[in-house]
PDB file of C-alpha atoms in Angstrom:
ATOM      1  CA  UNK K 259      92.951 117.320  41.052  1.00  0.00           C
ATOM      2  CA  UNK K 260      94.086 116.027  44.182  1.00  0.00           C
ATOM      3  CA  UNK K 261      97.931 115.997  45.310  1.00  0.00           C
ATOM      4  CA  UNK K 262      98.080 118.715  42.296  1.00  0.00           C
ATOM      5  CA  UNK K 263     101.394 120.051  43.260  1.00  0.00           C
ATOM      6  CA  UNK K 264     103.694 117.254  42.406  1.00  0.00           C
ATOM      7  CA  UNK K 265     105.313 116.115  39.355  1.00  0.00           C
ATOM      8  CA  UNK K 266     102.168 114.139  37.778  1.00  0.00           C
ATOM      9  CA  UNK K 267      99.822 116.727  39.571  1.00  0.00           C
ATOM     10  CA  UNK K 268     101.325 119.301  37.486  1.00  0.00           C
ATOM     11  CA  UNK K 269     101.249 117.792  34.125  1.00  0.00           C
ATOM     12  CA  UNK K 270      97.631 116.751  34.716  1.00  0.00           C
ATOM     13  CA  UNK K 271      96.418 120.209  35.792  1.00  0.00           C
ATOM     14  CA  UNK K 272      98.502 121.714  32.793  1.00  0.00           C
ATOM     15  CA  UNK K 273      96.810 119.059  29.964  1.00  0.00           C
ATOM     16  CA  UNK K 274      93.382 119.474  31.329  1.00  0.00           C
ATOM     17  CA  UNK K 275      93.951 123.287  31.172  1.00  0.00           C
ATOM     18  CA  UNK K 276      95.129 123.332  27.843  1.00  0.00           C
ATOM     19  CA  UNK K 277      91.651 120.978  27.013  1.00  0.00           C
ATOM     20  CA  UNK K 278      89.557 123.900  28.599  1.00  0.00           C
ATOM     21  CA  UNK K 279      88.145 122.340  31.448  1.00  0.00           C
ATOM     22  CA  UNK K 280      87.966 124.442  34.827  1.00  0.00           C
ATOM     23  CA  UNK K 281      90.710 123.047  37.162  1.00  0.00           C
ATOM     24  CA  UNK K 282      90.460 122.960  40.686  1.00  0.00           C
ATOM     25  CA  UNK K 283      94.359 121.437  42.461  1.00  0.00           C
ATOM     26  CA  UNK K 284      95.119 120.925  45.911  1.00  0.00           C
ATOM     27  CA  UNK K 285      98.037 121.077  47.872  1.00  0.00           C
ATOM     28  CA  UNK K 286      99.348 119.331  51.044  1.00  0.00           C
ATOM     29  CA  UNK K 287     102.714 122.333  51.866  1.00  0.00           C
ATOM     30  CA  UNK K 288     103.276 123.620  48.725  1.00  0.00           C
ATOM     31  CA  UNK K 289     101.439 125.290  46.742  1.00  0.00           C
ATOM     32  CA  UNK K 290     102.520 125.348  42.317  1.00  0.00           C
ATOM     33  CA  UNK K 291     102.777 129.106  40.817  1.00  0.00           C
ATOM     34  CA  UNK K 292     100.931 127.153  37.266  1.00  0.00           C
ATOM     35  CA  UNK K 293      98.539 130.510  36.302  1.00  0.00           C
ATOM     36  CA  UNK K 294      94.701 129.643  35.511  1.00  0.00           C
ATOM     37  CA  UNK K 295      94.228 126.998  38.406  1.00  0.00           C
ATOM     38  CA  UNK K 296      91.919 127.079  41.263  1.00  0.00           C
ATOM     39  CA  UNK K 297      94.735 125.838  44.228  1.00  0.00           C
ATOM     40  CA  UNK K 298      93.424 124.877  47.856  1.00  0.00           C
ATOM     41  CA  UNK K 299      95.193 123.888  50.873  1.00  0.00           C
ATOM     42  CA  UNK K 300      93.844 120.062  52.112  1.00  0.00           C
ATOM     43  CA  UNK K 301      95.220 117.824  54.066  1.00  0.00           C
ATOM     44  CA  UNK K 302      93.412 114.321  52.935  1.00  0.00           C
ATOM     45  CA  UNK K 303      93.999 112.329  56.092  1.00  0.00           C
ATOM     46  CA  UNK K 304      90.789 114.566  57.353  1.00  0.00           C
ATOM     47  CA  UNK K 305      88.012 112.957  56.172  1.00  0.00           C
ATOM     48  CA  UNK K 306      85.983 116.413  57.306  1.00  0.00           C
ATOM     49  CA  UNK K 307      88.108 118.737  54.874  1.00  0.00           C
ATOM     50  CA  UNK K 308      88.169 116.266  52.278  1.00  0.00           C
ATOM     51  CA  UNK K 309      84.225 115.863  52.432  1.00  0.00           C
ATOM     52  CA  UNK K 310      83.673 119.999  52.949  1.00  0.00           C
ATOM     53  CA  UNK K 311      85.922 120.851  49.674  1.00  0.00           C
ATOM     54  CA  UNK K 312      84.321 118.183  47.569  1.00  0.00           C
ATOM     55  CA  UNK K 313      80.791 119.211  48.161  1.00  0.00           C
ATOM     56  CA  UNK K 314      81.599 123.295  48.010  1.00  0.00           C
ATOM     57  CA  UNK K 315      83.270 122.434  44.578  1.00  0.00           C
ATOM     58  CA  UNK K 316      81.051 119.664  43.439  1.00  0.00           C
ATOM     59  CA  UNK K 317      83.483 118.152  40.174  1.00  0.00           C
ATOM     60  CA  UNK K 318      82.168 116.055  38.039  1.00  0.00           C
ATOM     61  CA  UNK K 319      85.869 114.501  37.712  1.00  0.00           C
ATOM     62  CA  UNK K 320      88.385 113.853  40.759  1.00  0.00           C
ATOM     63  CA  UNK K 321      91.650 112.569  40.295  1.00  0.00           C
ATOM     64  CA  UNK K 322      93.540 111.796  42.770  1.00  0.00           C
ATOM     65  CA  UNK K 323      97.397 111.508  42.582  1.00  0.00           C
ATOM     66  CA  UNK K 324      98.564 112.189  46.086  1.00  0.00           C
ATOM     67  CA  UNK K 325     100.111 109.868  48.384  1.00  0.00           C
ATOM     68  CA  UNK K 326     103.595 109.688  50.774  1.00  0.00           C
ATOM     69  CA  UNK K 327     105.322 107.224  51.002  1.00  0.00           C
ATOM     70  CA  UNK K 328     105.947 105.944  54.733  1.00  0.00           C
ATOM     71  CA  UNK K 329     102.347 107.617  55.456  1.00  0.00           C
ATOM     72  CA  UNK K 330      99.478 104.809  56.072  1.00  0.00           C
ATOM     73  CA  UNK K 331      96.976 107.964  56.900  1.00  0.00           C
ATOM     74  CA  UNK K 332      97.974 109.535  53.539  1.00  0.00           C
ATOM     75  CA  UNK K 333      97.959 106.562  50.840  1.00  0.00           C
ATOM     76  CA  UNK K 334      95.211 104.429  52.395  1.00  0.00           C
ATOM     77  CA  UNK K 335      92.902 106.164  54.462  1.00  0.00           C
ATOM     78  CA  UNK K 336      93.636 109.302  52.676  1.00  0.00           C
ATOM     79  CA  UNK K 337      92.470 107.605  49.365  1.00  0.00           C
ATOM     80  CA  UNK K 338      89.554 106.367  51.099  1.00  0.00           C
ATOM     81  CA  UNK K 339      88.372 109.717  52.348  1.00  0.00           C
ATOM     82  CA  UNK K 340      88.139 111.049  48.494  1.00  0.00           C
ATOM     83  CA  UNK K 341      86.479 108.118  47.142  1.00  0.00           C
ATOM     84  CA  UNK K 342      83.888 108.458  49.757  1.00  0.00           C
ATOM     85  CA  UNK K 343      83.386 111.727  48.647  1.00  0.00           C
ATOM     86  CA  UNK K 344      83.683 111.379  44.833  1.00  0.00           C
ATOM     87  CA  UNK K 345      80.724 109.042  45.112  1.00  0.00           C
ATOM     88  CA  UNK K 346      78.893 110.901  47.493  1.00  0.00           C
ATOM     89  CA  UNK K 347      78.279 114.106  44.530  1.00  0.00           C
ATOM     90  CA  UNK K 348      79.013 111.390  41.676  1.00  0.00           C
ATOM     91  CA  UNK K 349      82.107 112.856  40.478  1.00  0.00           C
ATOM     92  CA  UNK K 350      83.972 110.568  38.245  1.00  0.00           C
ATOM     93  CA  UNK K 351      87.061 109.578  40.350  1.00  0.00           C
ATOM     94  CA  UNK K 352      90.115 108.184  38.815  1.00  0.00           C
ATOM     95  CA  UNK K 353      92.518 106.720  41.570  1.00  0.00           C
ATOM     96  CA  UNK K 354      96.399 106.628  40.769  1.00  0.00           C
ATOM     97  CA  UNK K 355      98.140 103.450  41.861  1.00  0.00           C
ATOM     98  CA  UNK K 356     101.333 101.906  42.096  1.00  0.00           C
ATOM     99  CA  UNK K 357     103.442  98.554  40.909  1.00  0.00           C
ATOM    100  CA  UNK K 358     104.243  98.466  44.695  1.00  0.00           C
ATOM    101  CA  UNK K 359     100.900  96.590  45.467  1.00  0.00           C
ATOM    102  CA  UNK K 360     102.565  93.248  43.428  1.00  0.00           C
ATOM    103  CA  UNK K 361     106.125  91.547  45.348  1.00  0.00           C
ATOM    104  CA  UNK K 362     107.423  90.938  41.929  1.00  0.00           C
ATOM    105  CA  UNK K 363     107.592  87.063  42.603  1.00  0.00           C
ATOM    106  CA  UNK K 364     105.325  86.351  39.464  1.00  0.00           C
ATOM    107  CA  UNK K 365     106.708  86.108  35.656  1.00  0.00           C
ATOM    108  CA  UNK K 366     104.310  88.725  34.887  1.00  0.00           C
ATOM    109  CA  UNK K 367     101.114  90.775  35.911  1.00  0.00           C
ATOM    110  CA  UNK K 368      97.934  92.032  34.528  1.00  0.00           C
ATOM    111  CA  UNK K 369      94.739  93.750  36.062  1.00  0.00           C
ATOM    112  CA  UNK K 370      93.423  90.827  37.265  1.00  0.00           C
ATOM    113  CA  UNK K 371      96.406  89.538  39.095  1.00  0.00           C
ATOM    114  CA  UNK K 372      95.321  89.951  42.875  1.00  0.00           C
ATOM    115  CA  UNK K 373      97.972  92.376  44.814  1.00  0.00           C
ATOM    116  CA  UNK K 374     100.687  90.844  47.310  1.00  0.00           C
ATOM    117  CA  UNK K 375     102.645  93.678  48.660  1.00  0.00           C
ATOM    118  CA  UNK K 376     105.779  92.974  50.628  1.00  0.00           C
ATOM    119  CA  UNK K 377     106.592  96.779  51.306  1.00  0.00           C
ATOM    120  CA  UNK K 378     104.157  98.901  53.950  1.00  0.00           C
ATOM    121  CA  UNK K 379     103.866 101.650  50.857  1.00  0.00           C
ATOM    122  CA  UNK K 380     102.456  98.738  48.576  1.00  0.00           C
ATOM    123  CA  UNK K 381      99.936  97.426  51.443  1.00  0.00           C
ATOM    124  CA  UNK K 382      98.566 101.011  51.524  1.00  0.00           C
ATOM    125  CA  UNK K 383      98.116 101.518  48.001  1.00  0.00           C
ATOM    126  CA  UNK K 384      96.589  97.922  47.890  1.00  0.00           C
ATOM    127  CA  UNK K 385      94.080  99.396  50.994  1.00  0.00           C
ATOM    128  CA  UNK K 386      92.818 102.025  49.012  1.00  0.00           C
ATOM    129  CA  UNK K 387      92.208  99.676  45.676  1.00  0.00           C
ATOM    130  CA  UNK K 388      90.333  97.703  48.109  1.00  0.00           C
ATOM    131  CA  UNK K 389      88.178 100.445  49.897  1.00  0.00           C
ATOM    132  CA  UNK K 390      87.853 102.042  46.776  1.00  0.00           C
ATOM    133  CA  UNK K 391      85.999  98.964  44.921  1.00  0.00           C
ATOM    134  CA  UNK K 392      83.995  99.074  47.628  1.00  0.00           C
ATOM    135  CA  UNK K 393      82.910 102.246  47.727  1.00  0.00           C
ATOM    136  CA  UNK K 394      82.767 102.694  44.017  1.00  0.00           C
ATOM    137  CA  UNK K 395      82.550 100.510  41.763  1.00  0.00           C
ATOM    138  CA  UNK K 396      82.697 102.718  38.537  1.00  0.00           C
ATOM    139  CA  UNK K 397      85.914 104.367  39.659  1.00  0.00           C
ATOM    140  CA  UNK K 398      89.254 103.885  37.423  1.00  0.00           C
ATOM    141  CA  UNK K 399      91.992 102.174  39.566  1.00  0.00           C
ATOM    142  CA  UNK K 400      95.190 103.252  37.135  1.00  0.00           C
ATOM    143  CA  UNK K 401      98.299 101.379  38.306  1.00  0.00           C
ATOM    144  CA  UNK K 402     101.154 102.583  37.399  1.00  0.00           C
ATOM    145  CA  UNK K 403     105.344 102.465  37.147  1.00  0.00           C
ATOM    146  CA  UNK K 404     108.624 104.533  37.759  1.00  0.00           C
ATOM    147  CA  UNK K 405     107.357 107.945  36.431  1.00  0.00           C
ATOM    148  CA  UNK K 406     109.738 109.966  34.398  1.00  0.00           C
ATOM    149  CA  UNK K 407     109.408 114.014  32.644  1.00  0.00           C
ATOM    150  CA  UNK K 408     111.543 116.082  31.098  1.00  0.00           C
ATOM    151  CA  UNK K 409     114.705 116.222  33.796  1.00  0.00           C
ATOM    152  CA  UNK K 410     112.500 117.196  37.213  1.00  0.00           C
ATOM    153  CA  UNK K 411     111.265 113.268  37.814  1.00  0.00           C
ATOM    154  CA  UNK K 412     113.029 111.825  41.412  1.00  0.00           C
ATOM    155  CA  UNK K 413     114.685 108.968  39.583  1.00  0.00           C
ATOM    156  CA  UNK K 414     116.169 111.872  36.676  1.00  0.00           C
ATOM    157  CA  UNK K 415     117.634 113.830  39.743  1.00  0.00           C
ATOM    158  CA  UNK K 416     118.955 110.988  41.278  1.00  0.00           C
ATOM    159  CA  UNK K 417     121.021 109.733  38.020  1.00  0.00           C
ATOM    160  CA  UNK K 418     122.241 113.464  37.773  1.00  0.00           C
ATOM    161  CA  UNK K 419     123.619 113.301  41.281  1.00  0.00           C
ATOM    162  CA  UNK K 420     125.004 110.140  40.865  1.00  0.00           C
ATOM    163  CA  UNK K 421     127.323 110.964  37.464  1.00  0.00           C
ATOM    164  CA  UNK K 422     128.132 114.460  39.320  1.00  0.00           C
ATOM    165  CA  UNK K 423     129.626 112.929  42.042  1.00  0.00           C
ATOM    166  CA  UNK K 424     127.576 115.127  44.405  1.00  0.00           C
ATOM    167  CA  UNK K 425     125.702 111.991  46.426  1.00  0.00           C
ATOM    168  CA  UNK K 426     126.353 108.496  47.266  1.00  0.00           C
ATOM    169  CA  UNK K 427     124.135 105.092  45.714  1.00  0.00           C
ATOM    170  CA  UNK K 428     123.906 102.769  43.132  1.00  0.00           C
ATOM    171  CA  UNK K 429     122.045 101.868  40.209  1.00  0.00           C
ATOM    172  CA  UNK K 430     119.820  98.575  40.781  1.00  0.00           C
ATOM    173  CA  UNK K 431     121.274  96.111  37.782  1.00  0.00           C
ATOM    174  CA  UNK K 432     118.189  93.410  39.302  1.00  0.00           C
ATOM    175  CA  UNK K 433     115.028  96.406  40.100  1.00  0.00           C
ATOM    176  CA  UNK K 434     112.847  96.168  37.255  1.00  0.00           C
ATOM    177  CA  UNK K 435     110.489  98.698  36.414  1.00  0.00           C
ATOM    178  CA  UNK K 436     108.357  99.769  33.447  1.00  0.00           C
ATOM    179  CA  UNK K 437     109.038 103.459  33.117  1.00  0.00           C
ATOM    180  CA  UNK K 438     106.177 106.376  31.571  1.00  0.00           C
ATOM    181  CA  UNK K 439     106.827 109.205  30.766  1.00  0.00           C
ATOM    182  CA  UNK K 440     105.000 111.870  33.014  1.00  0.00           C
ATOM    183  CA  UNK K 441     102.993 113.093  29.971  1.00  0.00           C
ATOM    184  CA  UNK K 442     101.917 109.949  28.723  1.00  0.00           C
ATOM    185  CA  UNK K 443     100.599 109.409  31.889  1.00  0.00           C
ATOM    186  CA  UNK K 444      98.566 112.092  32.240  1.00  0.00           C
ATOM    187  CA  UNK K 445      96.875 111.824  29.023  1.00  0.00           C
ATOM    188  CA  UNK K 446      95.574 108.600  29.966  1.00  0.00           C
ATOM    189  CA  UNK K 447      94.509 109.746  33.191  1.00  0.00           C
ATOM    190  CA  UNK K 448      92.778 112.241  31.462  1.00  0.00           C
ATOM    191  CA  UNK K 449      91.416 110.019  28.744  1.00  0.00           C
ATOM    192  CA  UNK K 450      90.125 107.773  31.303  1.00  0.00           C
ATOM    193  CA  UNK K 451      88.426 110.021  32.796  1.00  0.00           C
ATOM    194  CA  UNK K 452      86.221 110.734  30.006  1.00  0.00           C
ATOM    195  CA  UNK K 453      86.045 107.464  28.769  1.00  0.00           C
ATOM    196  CA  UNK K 454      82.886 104.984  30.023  1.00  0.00           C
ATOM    197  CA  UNK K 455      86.017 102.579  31.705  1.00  0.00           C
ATOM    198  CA  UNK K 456      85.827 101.433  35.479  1.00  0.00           C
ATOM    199  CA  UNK K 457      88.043  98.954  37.468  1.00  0.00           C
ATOM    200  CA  UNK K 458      91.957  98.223  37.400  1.00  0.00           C
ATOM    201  CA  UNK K 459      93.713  99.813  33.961  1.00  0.00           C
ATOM    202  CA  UNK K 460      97.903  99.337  34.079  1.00  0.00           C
ATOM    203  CA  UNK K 461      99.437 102.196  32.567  1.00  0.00           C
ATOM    204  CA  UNK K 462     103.059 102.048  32.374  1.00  0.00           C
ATOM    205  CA  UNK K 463     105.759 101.631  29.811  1.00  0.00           C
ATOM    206  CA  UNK K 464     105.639  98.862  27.275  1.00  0.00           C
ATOM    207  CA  UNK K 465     109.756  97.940  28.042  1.00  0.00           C
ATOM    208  CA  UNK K 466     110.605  96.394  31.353  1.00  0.00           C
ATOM    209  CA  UNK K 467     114.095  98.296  32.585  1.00  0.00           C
ATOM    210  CA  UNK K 468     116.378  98.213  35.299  1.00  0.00           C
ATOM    211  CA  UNK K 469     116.959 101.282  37.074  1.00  0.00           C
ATOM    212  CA  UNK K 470     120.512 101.029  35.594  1.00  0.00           C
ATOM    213  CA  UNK K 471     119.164 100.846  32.250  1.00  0.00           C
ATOM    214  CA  UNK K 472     116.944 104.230  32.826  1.00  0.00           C
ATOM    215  CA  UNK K 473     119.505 105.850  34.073  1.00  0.00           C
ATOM    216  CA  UNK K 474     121.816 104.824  31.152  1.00  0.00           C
ATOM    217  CA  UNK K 475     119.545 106.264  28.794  1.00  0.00           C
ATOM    218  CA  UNK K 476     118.966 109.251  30.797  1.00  0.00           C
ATOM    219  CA  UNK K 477     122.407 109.933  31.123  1.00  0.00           C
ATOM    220  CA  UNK K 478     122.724 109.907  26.850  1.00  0.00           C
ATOM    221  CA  UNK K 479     119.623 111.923  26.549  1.00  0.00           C
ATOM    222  CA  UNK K 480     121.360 114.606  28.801  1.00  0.00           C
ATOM    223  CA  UNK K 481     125.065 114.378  27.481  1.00  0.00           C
ATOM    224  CA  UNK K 482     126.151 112.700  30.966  1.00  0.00           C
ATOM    225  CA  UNK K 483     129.132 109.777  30.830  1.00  0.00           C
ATOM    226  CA  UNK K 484     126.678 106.918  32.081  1.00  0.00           C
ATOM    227  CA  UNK K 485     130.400 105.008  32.908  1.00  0.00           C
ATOM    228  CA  UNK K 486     130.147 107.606  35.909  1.00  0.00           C
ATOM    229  CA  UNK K 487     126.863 105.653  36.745  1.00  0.00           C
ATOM    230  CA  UNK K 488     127.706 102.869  39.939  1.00  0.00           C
ATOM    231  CA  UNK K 489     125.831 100.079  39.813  1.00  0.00           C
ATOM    232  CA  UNK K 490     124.938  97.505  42.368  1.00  0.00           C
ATOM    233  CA  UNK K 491     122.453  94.753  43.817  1.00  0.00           C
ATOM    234  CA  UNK K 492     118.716  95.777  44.981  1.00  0.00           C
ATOM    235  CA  UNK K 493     119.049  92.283  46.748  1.00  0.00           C
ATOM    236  CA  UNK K 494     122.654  93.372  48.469  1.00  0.00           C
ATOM    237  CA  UNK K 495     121.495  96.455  50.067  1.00  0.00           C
ATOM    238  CA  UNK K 496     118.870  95.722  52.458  1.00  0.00           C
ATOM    239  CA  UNK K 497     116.333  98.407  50.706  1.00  0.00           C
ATOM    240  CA  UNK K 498     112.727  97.233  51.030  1.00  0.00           C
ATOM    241  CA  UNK K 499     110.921  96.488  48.092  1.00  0.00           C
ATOM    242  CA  UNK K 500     110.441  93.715  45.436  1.00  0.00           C
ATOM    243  CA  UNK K 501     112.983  93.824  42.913  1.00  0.00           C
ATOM    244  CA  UNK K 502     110.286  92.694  39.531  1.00  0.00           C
ATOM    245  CA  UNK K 503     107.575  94.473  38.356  1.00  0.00           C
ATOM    246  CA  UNK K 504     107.426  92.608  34.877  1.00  0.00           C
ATOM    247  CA  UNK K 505     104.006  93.824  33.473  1.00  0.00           C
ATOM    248  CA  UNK K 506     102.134  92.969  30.572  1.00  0.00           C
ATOM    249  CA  UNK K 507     101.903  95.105  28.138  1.00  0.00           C
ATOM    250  CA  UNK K 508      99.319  97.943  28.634  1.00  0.00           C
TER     251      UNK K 508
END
């Protein structure tokens, strides 16, 4: 599992512990406390460590959730460095990938919609799709949406801050997303790992939100007044970033 300590990281090590397989995570800083999991340090802009762990460990399943955001080195040619070594041994890789490769211009999208970023993060994630086509074929591209879990997700954090007065923001009322929950996820990472599947699978959410409507309902689910929630205009701001990511339905 690459990128292992964040929030989909986690769940994915945690599920495919649970299943019985032998887990190997890495870590770029921080490394999780989860028990039963092999954890190693890598940094996957170095092609050289990425290559070294890969063939000492020889998987026969990589999955590779890590990325940052304003980091070319990390989300493209980072991406690129695993798939080169996932098909070097023939592990099975699964890529994770993001809405943010689409501008949100069309009515709606499916796997064989061609990517049209308009945001630097959503050119690098369309990189790696690209070098990762090329450099195997049989590898599962998994786009995906807004992630959610059980209160520890960025957006879930954000929404708390917001209705507690305790940081400044809005709500987008015209940023629409398809939100998963961080388990769902995971299990179909996990289930298309195993399956015989290759190319571009969306996995997201079957109902297209705003971010105001998430955080409405995460503000019920957790007993928060969501008329504490501001609200305001993706478009108004200035903030990067398409504001439609109307899929259809995985």
């Amino acid at each position: 599992m690459i990128g292992g300590s964040g929030l989909l990281g986690r769940e994915v090590t945690q599920q495919a512990r649970r299943a019985g397989a032998r887990v190997l995570a890495t870590f770029h800083r921080n490394e999780s406390a989860l028990p039963a999991i092999d954890w190693r340090p890598l940094d996957i802009r170095h092609r050289d460590n990425v290559t070294a762990l890969v063939q000492q460990s020889q998987p026969a399943v990589i999955i590779n959730a890590a990325y940052q955001q304003a980091d070319w080195a990390t989300t493209a040619d980072g991406a690129t460095h695993v798939a080169a070594a996932a098909a070097a041994v023939g592990a099975r890789l699964v890529h994770v990938s993001s809405d943010a490769v689409f501008s949100g211009l069309a009515d709606r999208y499916d796997e064989t919609c061609p990517p049209d970023p308009t945001t630097p993060y959503g050119a690098a994630k369309a990189a790696a799709e690209t070098a990762i086509k090329g450099l195997d074929p049989g590898a599962i591209i998994a786009r995906t949406s807004l992630i959610i879990g059980n209160g520890n997700s960025q957006h879930e954090a954000f929404v708390h801050s917001l209705a507690s007065g305790t940081t400044a923001g809005v709500l987008f009322t015209d940023d629409v997303r398809c939100p998963i929950h961080v388990t769902d996820l995971a299990s179909a990472l996990l289930e298309l790992a195993c399956s015989p599947h290759s190319g571009i699978h969306h996995i997201a959410g079957t109902d297209a939100l705003t971010r105001h409507e998430l955080g409405v309902l995460i503000a019920r689910r957790d007993g928060l007044d969501a008329a504490d929630l501001p609200t305001g205009l993706r478009a108004r701001t200035g903030t990067p970033g398409p504001s439609k990511y109307a899929w259809t339905a995985p």
